[in-house]
């Protein structure tokens, strides 16, 4: 098969390389010419404008979009809708909000262009390990794309699947990321407790390595934690500031809309927000109240 990869950031480039390794032809585009040159170095055919897709691919064309969610994805798909023809296929493999994917599927359908949303997990390890893919769209269109998904997946019959109509792929990926927030928070709190027990002088890297084998809490996230603790035993090189890319927020909002209790995922998101407030005003209010009602000691800002 042949397809165009639009967006050659780290993940997009790695996916293109894996597709090329499966014997497929890849036409590569990115606004950054250096990224296009890098893709060409791996065997892709580079182009320097979306117009080149129509000329370089035979119909029906397949275009995989791997750009940041939100406005970049919106602009890219809008531009592709002008370049492509009825029967062509647009795949959004980024972390778009599933509601936007439902809207895009409906909008492109009016032009005769098919839309497939692929929630993609694997990060920087996907090139060697394969990608987990949760796929939404028209089933008959997804069926046509099997050779691409089988090449990108950890194995032809593992780690990927069709989950439902347009938008469902990104919905499942959203919940996947919400679960990820909770798992990460549980590990973080557990290691924080271990570190706080100073009298035992625990080796956190050693404990992570013990847990990696045979334990019921073993996981890939734990493998990565062990690796990080081996490189920096007390993580002194890191600032206690944790970002969120949006999917956790969307998961919590969806849980509220559906009246589904999700306290662990919700709290894990709140803990990420808390990490960005080293000098928390809320904590100051708490300290002031304790001092006023019970005479409890407080620490002054200059201490």
PDB file of N, CA and C in Angstrom, residues 89-182:
ATOM      1  N   UNK A  89      -9.163   8.938   1.747  1.00  0.00           N
ATOM      2  CA  UNK A  89      -9.297   8.640   3.183  1.00  0.00           C
ATOM      3  C   UNK A  89      -8.338   9.513   3.987  1.00  0.00           C
ATOM      4  N   UNK A  90      -8.863  10.173   5.018  1.00  0.00           N
ATOM      5  CA  UNK A  90      -8.049  10.927   5.969  1.00  0.00           C
ATOM      6  C   UNK A  90      -8.054  10.186   7.298  1.00  0.00           C
ATOM      7  N   UNK A  91      -6.872   9.915   7.826  1.00  0.00           N
ATOM      8  CA  UNK A  91      -6.725   9.267   9.128  1.00  0.00           C
ATOM      9  C   UNK A  91      -6.138  10.284  10.099  1.00  0.00           C
ATOM     10  N   UNK A  92      -6.799  10.508  11.213  1.00  0.00           N
ATOM     11  CA  UNK A  92      -6.244  11.366  12.275  1.00  0.00           C
ATOM     12  C   UNK A  92      -5.713  10.457  13.375  1.00  0.00           C
ATOM     13  N   UNK A  93      -4.383  10.364  13.471  1.00  0.00           N
ATOM     14  CA  UNK A  93      -3.761   9.518  14.482  1.00  0.00           C
ATOM     15  C   UNK A  93      -3.316  10.270  15.713  1.00  0.00           C
ATOM     16  N   UNK A  94      -3.674  11.556  15.806  1.00  0.00           N
ATOM     17  CA  UNK A  94      -3.280  12.359  16.959  1.00  0.00           C
ATOM     18  C   UNK A  94      -4.250  12.217  18.120  1.00  0.00           C
ATOM     19  N   UNK A  95      -4.111  13.104  19.095  1.00  0.00           N
ATOM     20  CA  UNK A  95      -4.946  13.043  20.303  1.00  0.00           C
ATOM     21  C   UNK A  95      -6.088  14.043  20.247  1.00  0.00           C
ATOM     22  N   UNK A  96      -6.853  14.011  19.179  1.00  0.00           N
ATOM     23  CA  UNK A  96      -7.982  14.931  19.046  1.00  0.00           C
ATOM     24  C   UNK A  96      -9.108  14.565  20.001  1.00  0.00           C
ATOM     25  N   UNK A  97      -9.873  15.580  20.389  1.00  0.00           N
ATOM     26  CA  UNK A  97     -11.075  15.342  21.172  1.00  0.00           C
ATOM     27  C   UNK A  97     -12.075  14.570  20.305  1.00  0.00           C
ATOM     28  N   UNK A  98     -12.687  13.548  20.861  1.00  0.00           N
ATOM     29  CA  UNK A  98     -13.552  12.678  20.058  1.00  0.00           C
ATOM     30  C   UNK A  98     -14.737  13.426  19.463  1.00  0.00           C
ATOM     31  N   UNK A  99     -15.203  14.483  20.134  1.00  0.00           N
ATOM     32  CA  UNK A  99     -16.323  15.260  19.602  1.00  0.00           C
ATOM     33  C   UNK A  99     -15.898  15.999  18.324  1.00  0.00           C
ATOM     34  N   UNK A 100     -14.655  16.477  18.300  1.00  0.00           N
ATOM     35  CA  UNK A 100     -14.138  17.120  17.093  1.00  0.00           C
ATOM     36  C   UNK A 100     -14.013  16.096  15.967  1.00  0.00           C
ATOM     37  N   UNK A 101     -13.620  14.871  16.331  1.00  0.00           N
ATOM     38  CA  UNK A 101     -13.497  13.815  15.321  1.00  0.00           C
ATOM     39  C   UNK A 101     -14.856  13.446  14.742  1.00  0.00           C
ATOM     40  N   UNK A 102     -15.880  13.420  15.570  1.00  0.00           N
ATOM     41  CA  UNK A 102     -17.236  13.149  15.073  1.00  0.00           C
ATOM     42  C   UNK A 102     -17.662  14.239  14.097  1.00  0.00           C
ATOM     43  N   UNK A 103     -17.360  15.480  14.451  1.00  0.00           N
ATOM     44  CA  UNK A 103     -17.719  16.599  13.572  1.00  0.00           C
ATOM     45  C   UNK A 103     -16.943  16.525  12.251  1.00  0.00           C
ATOM     46  N   UNK A 104     -15.656  16.220  12.328  1.00  0.00           N
ATOM     47  CA  UNK A 104     -14.843  16.145  11.111  1.00  0.00           C
ATOM     48  C   UNK A 104     -15.294  14.999  10.213  1.00  0.00           C
ATOM     49  N   UNK A 105     -15.663  13.890  10.815  1.00  0.00           N
ATOM     50  CA  UNK A 105     -16.154  12.760  10.024  1.00  0.00           C
ATOM     51  C   UNK A 105     -17.405  13.155   9.253  1.00  0.00           C
ATOM     52  N   UNK A 106     -18.300  13.871   9.928  1.00  0.00           N
ATOM     53  CA  UNK A 106     -19.548  14.306   9.294  1.00  0.00           C
ATOM     54  C   UNK A 106     -19.277  15.320   8.193  1.00  0.00           C
ATOM     55  N   UNK A 107     -18.377  16.266   8.464  1.00  0.00           N
ATOM     56  CA  UNK A 107     -18.064  17.309   7.497  1.00  0.00           C
ATOM     57  C   UNK A 107     -17.409  16.732   6.243  1.00  0.00           C
ATOM     58  N   UNK A 108     -16.435  15.838   6.425  1.00  0.00           N
ATOM     59  CA  UNK A 108     -15.755  15.251   5.275  1.00  0.00           C
ATOM     60  C   UNK A 108     -16.682  14.338   4.478  1.00  0.00           C
ATOM     61  N   UNK A 109     -17.625  13.699   5.174  1.00  0.00           N
ATOM     62  CA  UNK A 109     -18.557  12.802   4.492  1.00  0.00           C
ATOM     63  C   UNK A 109     -19.350  13.562   3.429  1.00  0.00           C
ATOM     64  N   UNK A 110     -19.640  14.831   3.706  1.00  0.00           N
ATOM     65  CA  UNK A 110     -20.383  15.649   2.746  1.00  0.00           C
ATOM     66  C   UNK A 110     -19.596  15.884   1.460  1.00  0.00           C
ATOM     67  N   UNK A 111     -18.273  15.779   1.542  1.00  0.00           N
ATOM     68  CA  UNK A 111     -17.427  15.964   0.357  1.00  0.00           C
ATOM     69  C   UNK A 111     -17.075  14.629  -0.299  1.00  0.00           C
ATOM     70  N   UNK A 112     -17.524  13.535   0.315  1.00  0.00           N
ATOM     71  CA  UNK A 112     -17.210  12.214  -0.224  1.00  0.00           C
ATOM     72  C   UNK A 112     -15.892  11.648   0.272  1.00  0.00           C
ATOM     73  N   UNK A 113     -15.245  12.364   1.192  1.00  0.00           N
ATOM     74  CA  UNK A 113     -13.967  11.908   1.745  1.00  0.00           C
ATOM     75  C   UNK A 113     -14.241  11.140   3.037  1.00  0.00           C
ATOM     76  N   UNK A 114     -13.589  10.006   3.205  1.00  0.00           N
ATOM     77  CA  UNK A 114     -13.771   9.180   4.391  1.00  0.00           C
ATOM     78  C   UNK A 114     -12.819   9.625   5.503  1.00  0.00           C
ATOM     79  N   UNK A 115     -13.284   9.508   6.749  1.00  0.00           N
ATOM     80  CA  UNK A 115     -12.481   9.913   7.902  1.00  0.00           C
ATOM     81  C   UNK A 115     -12.366   8.744   8.873  1.00  0.00           C
ATOM     82  N   UNK A 116     -11.141   8.489   9.325  1.00  0.00           N
ATOM     83  CA  UNK A 116     -10.872   7.430  10.298  1.00  0.00           C
ATOM     84  C   UNK A 116     -10.098   8.039  11.459  1.00  0.00           C
ATOM     85  N   UNK A 117     -10.592   7.849  12.677  1.00  0.00           N
ATOM     86  CA  UNK A 117      -9.869   8.359  13.846  1.00  0.00           C
ATOM     87  C   UNK A 117      -9.176   7.197  14.551  1.00  0.00           C
ATOM     88  N   UNK A 118      -7.878   7.372  14.762  1.00  0.00           N
ATOM     89  CA  UNK A 118      -7.058   6.316  15.360  1.00  0.00           C
ATOM     90  C   UNK A 118      -6.413   6.832  16.640  1.00  0.00           C
ATOM     91  N   UNK A 119      -6.933   6.399  17.778  1.00  0.00           N
ATOM     92  CA  UNK A 119      -6.266   6.690  19.039  1.00  0.00           C
ATOM     93  C   UNK A 119      -5.000   5.854  19.100  1.00  0.00           C
ATOM     94  N   UNK A 120      -3.861   6.520  19.195  1.00  0.00           N
ATOM     95  CA  UNK A 120      -2.575   5.835  19.074  1.00  0.00           C
ATOM     96  C   UNK A 120      -1.771   5.951  20.344  1.00  0.00           C
ATOM     97  N   UNK A 121      -1.318   4.822  20.863  1.00  0.00           N
ATOM     98  CA  UNK A 121      -0.484   4.790  22.055  1.00  0.00           C
ATOM     99  C   UNK A 121       0.809   4.055  21.733  1.00  0.00           C
ATOM    100  N   UNK A 122       1.877   4.496  22.343  1.00  0.00           N
ATOM    101  CA  UNK A 122       3.170   3.851  22.098  1.00  0.00           C
ATOM    102  C   UNK A 122       4.326   4.812  22.241  1.00  0.00           C
ATOM    103  N   UNK A 123       4.037   6.093  22.017  1.00  0.00           N
ATOM    104  CA  UNK A 123       5.041   7.124  22.215  1.00  0.00           C
ATOM    105  C   UNK A 123       6.334   6.855  21.464  1.00  0.00           C
ATOM    106  N   UNK A 124       7.442   7.194  22.098  1.00  0.00           N
ATOM    107  CA  UNK A 124       8.746   7.058  21.452  1.00  0.00           C
ATOM    108  C   UNK A 124       9.175   5.603  21.312  1.00  0.00           C
ATOM    109  N   UNK A 125       8.466   4.680  21.982  1.00  0.00           N
ATOM    110  CA  UNK A 125       8.819   3.262  21.905  1.00  0.00           C
ATOM    111  C   UNK A 125       8.107   2.545  20.766  1.00  0.00           C
ATOM    112  N   UNK A 126       7.191   3.211  20.110  1.00  0.00           N
ATOM    113  CA  UNK A 126       6.393   2.553  19.084  1.00  0.00           C
ATOM    114  C   UNK A 126       7.191   2.032  17.913  1.00  0.00           C
ATOM    115  N   UNK A 127       8.285   2.719  17.571  1.00  0.00           N
ATOM    116  CA  UNK A 127       9.082   2.285  16.424  1.00  0.00           C
ATOM    117  C   UNK A 127       9.589   0.866  16.610  1.00  0.00           C
ATOM    118  N   UNK A 128      10.067   0.550  17.811  1.00  0.00           N
ATOM    119  CA  UNK A 128      10.621  -0.787  18.062  1.00  0.00           C
ATOM    120  C   UNK A 128       9.584  -1.764  18.599  1.00  0.00           C
ATOM    121  N   UNK A 129       8.622  -1.275  19.392  1.00  0.00           N
ATOM    122  CA  UNK A 129       7.670  -2.160  20.057  1.00  0.00           C
ATOM    123  C   UNK A 129       6.337  -2.280  19.321  1.00  0.00           C
ATOM    124  N   UNK A 130       6.050  -1.329  18.452  1.00  0.00           N
ATOM    125  CA  UNK A 130       4.755  -1.300  17.791  1.00  0.00           C
ATOM    126  C   UNK A 130       3.794  -0.378  18.528  1.00  0.00           C
ATOM    127  N   UNK A 131       2.718  -0.001  17.859  1.00  0.00           N
ATOM    128  CA  UNK A 131       1.754   0.941  18.417  1.00  0.00           C
ATOM    129  C   UNK A 131       0.435   0.245  18.732  1.00  0.00           C
ATOM    130  N   UNK A 132      -0.168   0.664  19.848  1.00  0.00           N
ATOM    131  CA  UNK A 132      -1.525   0.231  20.170  1.00  0.00           C
ATOM    132  C   UNK A 132      -2.472   1.217  19.509  1.00  0.00           C
ATOM    133  N   UNK A 133      -3.443   0.707  18.769  1.00  0.00           N
ATOM    134  CA  UNK A 133      -4.327   1.591  18.001  1.00  0.00           C
ATOM    135  C   UNK A 133      -5.786   1.230  18.211  1.00  0.00           C
ATOM    136  N   UNK A 134      -6.579   2.247  18.573  1.00  0.00           N
ATOM    137  CA  UNK A 134      -8.007   2.127  18.789  1.00  0.00           C
ATOM    138  C   UNK A 134      -8.685   2.873  17.650  1.00  0.00           C
ATOM    139  N   UNK A 135      -9.421   2.177  16.784  1.00  0.00           N
ATOM    140  CA  UNK A 135      -9.785   2.728  15.483  1.00  0.00           C
ATOM    141  C   UNK A 135     -11.294   2.916  15.350  1.00  0.00           C
ATOM    142  N   UNK A 136     -11.685   4.132  14.955  1.00  0.00           N
ATOM    143  CA  UNK A 136     -13.081   4.441  14.712  1.00  0.00           C
ATOM    144  C   UNK A 136     -13.306   4.888  13.282  1.00  0.00           C
ATOM    145  N   UNK A 137     -14.506   4.692  12.769  1.00  0.00           N
ATOM    146  CA  UNK A 137     -14.828   5.103  11.400  1.00  0.00           C
ATOM    147  C   UNK A 137     -15.761   4.112  10.736  1.00  0.00           C
ATOM    148  N   UNK A 138     -15.869   4.205   9.430  1.00  0.00           N
ATOM    149  CA  UNK A 138     -16.684   3.261   8.666  1.00  0.00           C
ATOM    150  C   UNK A 138     -15.935   1.928   8.588  1.00  0.00           C
ATOM    151  N   UNK A 139     -16.559   0.853   9.012  1.00  0.00           N
ATOM    152  CA  UNK A 139     -15.861  -0.425   9.120  1.00  0.00           C
ATOM    153  C   UNK A 139     -15.287  -0.893   7.785  1.00  0.00           C
ATOM    154  N   UNK A 140     -16.036  -0.700   6.709  1.00  0.00           N
ATOM    155  CA  UNK A 140     -15.542  -1.172   5.413  1.00  0.00           C
ATOM    156  C   UNK A 140     -14.281  -0.412   4.990  1.00  0.00           C
ATOM    157  N   UNK A 141     -14.184   0.863   5.396  1.00  0.00           N
ATOM    158  CA  UNK A 141     -12.986   1.651   5.088  1.00  0.00           C
ATOM    159  C   UNK A 141     -11.816   1.179   5.956  1.00  0.00           C
ATOM    160  N   UNK A 142     -12.091   0.952   7.237  1.00  0.00           N
ATOM    161  CA  UNK A 142     -11.056   0.456   8.140  1.00  0.00           C
ATOM    162  C   UNK A 142     -10.527  -0.896   7.668  1.00  0.00           C
ATOM    163  N   UNK A 143     -11.419  -1.743   7.180  1.00  0.00           N
ATOM    164  CA  UNK A 143     -11.003  -3.057   6.676  1.00  0.00           C
ATOM    165  C   UNK A 143      -9.990  -2.925   5.538  1.00  0.00           C
ATOM    166  N   UNK A 144     -10.158  -1.912   4.706  1.00  0.00           N
ATOM    167  CA  UNK A 144      -9.221  -1.693   3.605  1.00  0.00           C
ATOM    168  C   UNK A 144      -7.825  -1.331   4.089  1.00  0.00           C
ATOM    169  N   UNK A 145      -7.769  -0.768   5.284  1.00  0.00           N
ATOM    170  CA  UNK A 145      -6.506  -0.256   5.813  1.00  0.00           C
ATOM    171  C   UNK A 145      -5.746  -1.281   6.656  1.00  0.00           C
ATOM    172  N   UNK A 146      -6.257  -2.508   6.744  1.00  0.00           N
ATOM    173  CA  UNK A 146      -5.624  -3.533   7.582  1.00  0.00           C
ATOM    174  C   UNK A 146      -4.117  -3.657   7.384  1.00  0.00           C
ATOM    175  N   UNK A 147      -3.603  -3.668   6.141  1.00  0.00           N
ATOM    176  CA  UNK A 147      -2.151  -3.840   5.979  1.00  0.00           C
ATOM    177  C   UNK A 147      -1.324  -2.773   6.705  1.00  0.00           C
ATOM    178  N   UNK A 148      -1.838  -1.538   6.764  1.00  0.00           N
ATOM    179  CA  UNK A 148      -1.128  -0.469   7.458  1.00  0.00           C
ATOM    180  C   UNK A 148      -1.168  -0.690   8.965  1.00  0.00           C
ATOM    181  N   UNK A 149      -2.368  -0.999   9.499  1.00  0.00           N
ATOM    182  CA  UNK A 149      -2.494  -1.204  10.936  1.00  0.00           C
ATOM    183  C   UNK A 149      -1.687  -2.417  11.392  1.00  0.00           C
ATOM    184  N   UNK A 150      -1.685  -3.474  10.602  1.00  0.00           N
ATOM    185  CA  UNK A 150      -0.933  -4.671  10.963  1.00  0.00           C
ATOM    186  C   UNK A 150       0.566  -4.398  11.001  1.00  0.00           C
ATOM    187  N   UNK A 151       1.031  -3.502  10.149  1.00  0.00           N
ATOM    188  CA  UNK A 151       2.440  -3.132  10.131  1.00  0.00           C
ATOM    189  C   UNK A 151       2.818  -2.290  11.340  1.00  0.00           C
ATOM    190  N   UNK A 152       1.926  -1.378  11.734  1.00  0.00           N
ATOM    191  CA  UNK A 152       2.220  -0.484  12.853  1.00  0.00           C
ATOM    192  C   UNK A 152       2.056  -1.154  14.211  1.00  0.00           C
ATOM    193  N   UNK A 153       1.219  -2.168  14.301  1.00  0.00           N
ATOM    194  CA  UNK A 153       0.895  -2.804  15.582  1.00  0.00           C
ATOM    195  C   UNK A 153       2.051  -3.654  16.107  1.00  0.00           C
ATOM    196  N   UNK A 154       2.014  -4.008  17.400  1.00  0.00           N
ATOM    197  CA  UNK A 154       3.043  -4.892  17.962  1.00  0.00           C
ATOM    198  C   UNK A 154       3.095  -6.247  17.251  1.00  0.00           C
ATOM    199  N   UNK A 155       1.941  -6.715  16.775  1.00  0.00           N
ATOM    200  CA  UNK A 155       1.841  -7.942  15.983  1.00  0.00           C
ATOM    201  C   UNK A 155       0.614  -7.794  15.099  1.00  0.00           C
ATOM    202  N   UNK A 156       0.547  -8.507  13.977  1.00  0.00           N
ATOM    203  CA  UNK A 156      -0.594  -8.342  13.072  1.00  0.00           C
ATOM    204  C   UNK A 156      -1.955  -8.514  13.736  1.00  0.00           C
ATOM    205  N   UNK A 157      -2.017  -9.368  14.760  1.00  0.00           N
ATOM    206  CA  UNK A 157      -3.305  -9.642  15.396  1.00  0.00           C
ATOM    207  C   UNK A 157      -3.362  -9.196  16.853  1.00  0.00           C
ATOM    208  N   UNK A 158      -2.465  -8.294  17.256  1.00  0.00           N
ATOM    209  CA  UNK A 158      -2.431  -7.853  18.660  1.00  0.00           C
ATOM    210  C   UNK A 158      -2.223  -6.343  18.755  1.00  0.00           C
ATOM    211  N   UNK A 159      -2.887  -5.746  19.749  1.00  0.00           N
ATOM    212  CA  UNK A 159      -2.625  -4.350  20.066  1.00  0.00           C
ATOM    213  C   UNK A 159      -3.397  -3.335  19.239  1.00  0.00           C
ATOM    214  N   UNK A 160      -4.317  -3.788  18.392  1.00  0.00           N
ATOM    215  CA  UNK A 160      -5.101  -2.843  17.613  1.00  0.00           C
ATOM    216  C   UNK A 160      -6.454  -3.454  17.291  1.00  0.00           C
ATOM    217  N   UNK A 161      -7.410  -2.574  16.952  1.00  0.00           N
ATOM    218  CA  UNK A 161      -8.715  -3.098  16.580  1.00  0.00           C
ATOM    219  C   UNK A 161      -9.705  -2.004  16.244  1.00  0.00           C
ATOM    220  N   UNK A 162     -10.717  -2.385  15.488  1.00  0.00           N
ATOM    221  CA  UNK A 162     -11.824  -1.488  15.167  1.00  0.00           C
ATOM    222  C   UNK A 162     -12.758  -1.456  16.365  1.00  0.00           C
ATOM    223  N   UNK A 163     -13.065  -0.248  16.879  1.00  0.00           N
ATOM    224  CA  UNK A 163     -13.883  -0.165  18.090  1.00  0.00           C
ATOM    225  C   UNK A 163     -15.277   0.398  17.854  1.00  0.00           C
ATOM    226  N   UNK A 164     -15.510   1.075  16.708  1.00  0.00           N
ATOM    227  CA  UNK A 164     -16.844   1.607  16.473  1.00  0.00           C
ATOM    228  C   UNK A 164     -16.857   2.734  15.463  1.00  0.00           C
ATOM    229  N   UNK A 165     -17.945   3.500  15.396  1.00  0.00           N
ATOM    230  CA  UNK A 165     -18.104   4.553  14.388  1.00  0.00           C
ATOM    231  C   UNK A 165     -17.184   5.739  14.626  1.00  0.00           C
ATOM    232  N   UNK A 166     -17.244   6.704  13.713  1.00  0.00           N
ATOM    233  CA  UNK A 166     -16.385   7.874  13.791  1.00  0.00           C
ATOM    234  C   UNK A 166     -16.399   8.547  15.151  1.00  0.00           C
ATOM    235  N   UNK A 167     -15.220   8.805  15.689  1.00  0.00           N
ATOM    236  CA  UNK A 167     -15.078   9.418  17.009  1.00  0.00           C
ATOM    237  C   UNK A 167     -14.797   8.421  18.104  1.00  0.00           C
ATOM    238  N   UNK A 168     -15.187   7.159  17.905  1.00  0.00           N
ATOM    239  CA  UNK A 168     -15.038   6.171  18.978  1.00  0.00           C
ATOM    240  C   UNK A 168     -13.570   5.821  19.242  1.00  0.00           C
ATOM    241  N   UNK A 169     -12.736   5.879  18.199  1.00  0.00           N
ATOM    242  CA  UNK A 169     -11.317   5.587  18.397  1.00  0.00           C
ATOM    243  C   UNK A 169     -10.682   6.589  19.346  1.00  0.00           C
ATOM    244  N   UNK A 170     -10.963   7.866  19.127  1.00  0.00           N
ATOM    245  CA  UNK A 170     -10.408   8.900  20.001  1.00  0.00           C
ATOM    246  C   UNK A 170     -11.085   8.904  21.374  1.00  0.00           C
ATOM    247  N   UNK A 171     -12.334   8.462  21.445  1.00  0.00           N
ATOM    248  CA  UNK A 171     -12.997   8.349  22.748  1.00  0.00           C
ATOM    249  C   UNK A 171     -12.318   7.281  23.595  1.00  0.00           C
ATOM    250  N   UNK A 172     -12.058   6.114  23.005  1.00  0.00           N
ATOM    251  CA  UNK A 172     -11.398   5.034  23.746  1.00  0.00           C
ATOM    252  C   UNK A 172      -9.987   5.454  24.159  1.00  0.00           C
ATOM    253  N   UNK A 173      -9.284   6.165  23.278  1.00  0.00           N
ATOM    254  CA  UNK A 173      -7.931   6.632  23.626  1.00  0.00           C
ATOM    255  C   UNK A 173      -7.988   7.656  24.758  1.00  0.00           C
ATOM    256  N   UNK A 174      -9.013   8.489  24.782  1.00  0.00           N
ATOM    257  CA  UNK A 174      -9.180   9.461  25.857  1.00  0.00           C
ATOM    258  C   UNK A 174      -9.295   8.746  27.206  1.00  0.00           C
ATOM    259  N   UNK A 175     -10.135   7.718  27.269  1.00  0.00           N
ATOM    260  CA  UNK A 175     -10.302   6.972  28.516  1.00  0.00           C
ATOM    261  C   UNK A 175      -9.012   6.233  28.867  1.00  0.00           C
ATOM    262  N   UNK A 176      -8.341   5.690  27.867  1.00  0.00           N
ATOM    263  CA  UNK A 176      -7.031   5.042  28.058  1.00  0.00           C
ATOM    264  C   UNK A 176      -6.073   5.996  28.777  1.00  0.00           C
ATOM    265  N   UNK A 177      -6.032   7.255  28.321  1.00  0.00           N
ATOM    266  CA  UNK A 177      -5.122   8.212  28.936  1.00  0.00           C
ATOM    267  C   UNK A 177      -5.568   8.606  30.340  1.00  0.00           C
ATOM    268  N   UNK A 178      -6.892   8.636  30.570  1.00  0.00           N
ATOM    269  CA  UNK A 178      -7.370   8.889  31.919  1.00  0.00           C
ATOM    270  C   UNK A 178      -6.923   7.799  32.877  1.00  0.00           C
ATOM    271  N   UNK A 179      -7.012   6.546  32.455  1.00  0.00           N
ATOM    272  CA  UNK A 179      -6.531   5.417  33.267  1.00  0.00           C
ATOM    273  C   UNK A 179      -5.035   5.565  33.529  1.00  0.00           C
ATOM    274  N   UNK A 180      -4.315   5.974  32.511  1.00  0.00           N
ATOM    275  CA  UNK A 180      -2.871   6.185  32.636  1.00  0.00           C
ATOM    276  C   UNK A 180      -2.564   7.200  33.738  1.00  0.00           C
ATOM    277  N   UNK A 181      -3.355   8.273  33.820  1.00  0.00           N
ATOM    278  CA  UNK A 181      -3.158   9.268  34.875  1.00  0.00           C
ATOM    279  C   UNK A 181      -3.240   8.615  36.251  1.00  0.00           C
ATOM    280  N   UNK A 182      -4.276   7.773  36.441  1.00  0.00           N
ATOM    281  CA  UNK A 182      -4.461   7.124  37.736  1.00  0.00           C
ATOM    282  C   UNK A 182      -3.343   6.171  38.084  1.00  0.00           C
TER     283      UNK A 182
END
